[in-house]
C-alpha atoms as a PDB file:
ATOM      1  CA  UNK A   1    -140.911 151.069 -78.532  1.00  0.00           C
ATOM      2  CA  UNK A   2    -141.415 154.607 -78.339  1.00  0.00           C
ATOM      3  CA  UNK A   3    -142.741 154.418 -74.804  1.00  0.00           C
ATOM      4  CA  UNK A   4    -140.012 151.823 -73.794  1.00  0.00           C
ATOM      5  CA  UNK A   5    -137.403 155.270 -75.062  1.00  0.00           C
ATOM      6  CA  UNK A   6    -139.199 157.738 -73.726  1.00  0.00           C
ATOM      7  CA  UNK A   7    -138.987 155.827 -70.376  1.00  0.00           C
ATOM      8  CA  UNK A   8    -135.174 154.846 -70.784  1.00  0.00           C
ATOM      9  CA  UNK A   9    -136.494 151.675 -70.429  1.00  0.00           C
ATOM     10  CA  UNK A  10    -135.034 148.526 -72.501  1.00  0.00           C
ATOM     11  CA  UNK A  11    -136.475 148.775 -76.097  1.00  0.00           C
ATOM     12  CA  UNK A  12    -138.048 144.957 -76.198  1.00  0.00           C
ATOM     13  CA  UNK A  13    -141.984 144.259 -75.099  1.00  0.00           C
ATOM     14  CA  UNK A  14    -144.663 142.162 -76.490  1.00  0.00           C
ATOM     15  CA  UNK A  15    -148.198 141.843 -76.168  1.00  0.00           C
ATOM     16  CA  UNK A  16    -148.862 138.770 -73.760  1.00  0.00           C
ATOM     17  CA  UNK A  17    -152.579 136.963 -72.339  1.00  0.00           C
ATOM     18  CA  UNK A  18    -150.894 137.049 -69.339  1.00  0.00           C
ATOM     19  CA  UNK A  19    -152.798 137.429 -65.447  1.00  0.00           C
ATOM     20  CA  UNK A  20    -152.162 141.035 -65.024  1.00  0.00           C
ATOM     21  CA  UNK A  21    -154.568 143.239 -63.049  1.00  0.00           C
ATOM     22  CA  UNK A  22    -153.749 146.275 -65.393  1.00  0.00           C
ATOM     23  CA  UNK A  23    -157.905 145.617 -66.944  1.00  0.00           C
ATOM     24  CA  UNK A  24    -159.339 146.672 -63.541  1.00  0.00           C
ATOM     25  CA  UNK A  25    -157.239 150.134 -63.372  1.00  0.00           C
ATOM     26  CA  UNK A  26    -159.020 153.327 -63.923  1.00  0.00           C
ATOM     27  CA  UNK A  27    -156.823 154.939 -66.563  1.00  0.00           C
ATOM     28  CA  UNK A  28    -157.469 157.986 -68.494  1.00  0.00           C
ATOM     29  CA  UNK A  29    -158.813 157.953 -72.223  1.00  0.00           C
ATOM     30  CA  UNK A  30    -155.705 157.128 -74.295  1.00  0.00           C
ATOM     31  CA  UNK A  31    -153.227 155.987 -71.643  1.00  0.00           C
ATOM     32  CA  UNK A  32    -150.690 153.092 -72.563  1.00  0.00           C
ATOM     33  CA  UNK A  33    -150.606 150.950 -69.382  1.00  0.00           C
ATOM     34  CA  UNK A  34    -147.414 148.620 -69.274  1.00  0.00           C
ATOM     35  CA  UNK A  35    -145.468 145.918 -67.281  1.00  0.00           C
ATOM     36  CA  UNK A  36    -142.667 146.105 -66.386  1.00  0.00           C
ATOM     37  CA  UNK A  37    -140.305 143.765 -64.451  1.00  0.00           C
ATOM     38  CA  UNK A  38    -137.462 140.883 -64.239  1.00  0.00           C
ATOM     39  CA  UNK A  39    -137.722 137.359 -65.628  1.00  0.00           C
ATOM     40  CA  UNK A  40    -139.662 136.362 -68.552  1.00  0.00           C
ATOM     41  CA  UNK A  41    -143.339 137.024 -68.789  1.00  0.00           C
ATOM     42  CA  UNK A  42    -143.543 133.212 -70.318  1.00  0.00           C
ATOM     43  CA  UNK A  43    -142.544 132.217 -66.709  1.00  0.00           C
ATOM     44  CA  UNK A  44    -144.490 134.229 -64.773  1.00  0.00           C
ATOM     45  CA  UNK A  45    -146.998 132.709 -62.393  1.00  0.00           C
ATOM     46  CA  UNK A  46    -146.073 129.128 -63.747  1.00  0.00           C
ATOM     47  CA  UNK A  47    -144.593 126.695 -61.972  1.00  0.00           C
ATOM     48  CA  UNK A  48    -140.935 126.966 -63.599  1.00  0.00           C
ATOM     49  CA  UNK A  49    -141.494 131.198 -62.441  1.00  0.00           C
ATOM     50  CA  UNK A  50    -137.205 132.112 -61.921  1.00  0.00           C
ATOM     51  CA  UNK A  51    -135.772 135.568 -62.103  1.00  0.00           C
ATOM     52  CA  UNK A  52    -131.831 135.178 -62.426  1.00  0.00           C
ATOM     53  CA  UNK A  53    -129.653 137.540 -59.801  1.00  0.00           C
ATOM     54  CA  UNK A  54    -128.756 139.798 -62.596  1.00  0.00           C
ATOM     55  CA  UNK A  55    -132.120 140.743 -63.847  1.00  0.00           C
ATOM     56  CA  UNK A  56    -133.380 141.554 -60.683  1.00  0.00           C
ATOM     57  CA  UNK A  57    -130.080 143.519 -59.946  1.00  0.00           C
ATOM     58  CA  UNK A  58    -130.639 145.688 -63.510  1.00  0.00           C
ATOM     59  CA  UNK A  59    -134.357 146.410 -62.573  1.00  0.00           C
ATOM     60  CA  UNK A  60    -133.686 148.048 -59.866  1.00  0.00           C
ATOM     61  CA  UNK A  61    -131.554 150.804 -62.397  1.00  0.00           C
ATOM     62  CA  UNK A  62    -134.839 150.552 -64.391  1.00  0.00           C
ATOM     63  CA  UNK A  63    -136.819 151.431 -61.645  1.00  0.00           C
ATOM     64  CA  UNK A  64    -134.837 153.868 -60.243  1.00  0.00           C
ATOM     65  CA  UNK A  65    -134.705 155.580 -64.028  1.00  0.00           C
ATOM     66  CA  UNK A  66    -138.349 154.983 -64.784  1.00  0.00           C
ATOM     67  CA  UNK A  67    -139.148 156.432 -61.564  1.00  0.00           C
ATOM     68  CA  UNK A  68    -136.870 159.738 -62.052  1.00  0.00           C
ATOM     69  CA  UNK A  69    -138.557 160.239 -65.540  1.00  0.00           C
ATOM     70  CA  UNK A  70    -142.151 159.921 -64.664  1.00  0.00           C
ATOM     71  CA  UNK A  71    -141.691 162.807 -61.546  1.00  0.00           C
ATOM     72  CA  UNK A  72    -139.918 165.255 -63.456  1.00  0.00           C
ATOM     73  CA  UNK A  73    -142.611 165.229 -66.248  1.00  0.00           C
END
């Protein structure tokens, strides 16, 4: 949660087994990777995968705030 603050980013995440490629990124010692994005992970890559309008209309304000934050750090 304090990552999803420090971000301005909704203050919900869980740990998920999900198909991510995040294990095959070179990341420095100690980095938190994350991932972020509309619909629910439960969903994703199954057949029944749906993102409603509104979610993918609000993640673009995510992205646009996540964005700002990580260049001006």
């Amino acid at each position: 949660r304090l990552i999803c603050a420090s971000l301005l980013l909704p203050a919900c995440w869980m740990w998920v087994g999900a198909g991510a490629d995040i294990p095959y990124f070179n990341l420095e010692p100690g980095a938190t990777p994350f991932l972020i994005g509309p619909g629910s992970i439960l969903d994703a890559h199954s057949d029944h995968e749906k993102v409603d309008i509104a979610e993918l209309k609000s993640a673009v304000d995510i992205y646009v705030g996540l964005a700002t934050k990580l260049l001006s750090q």
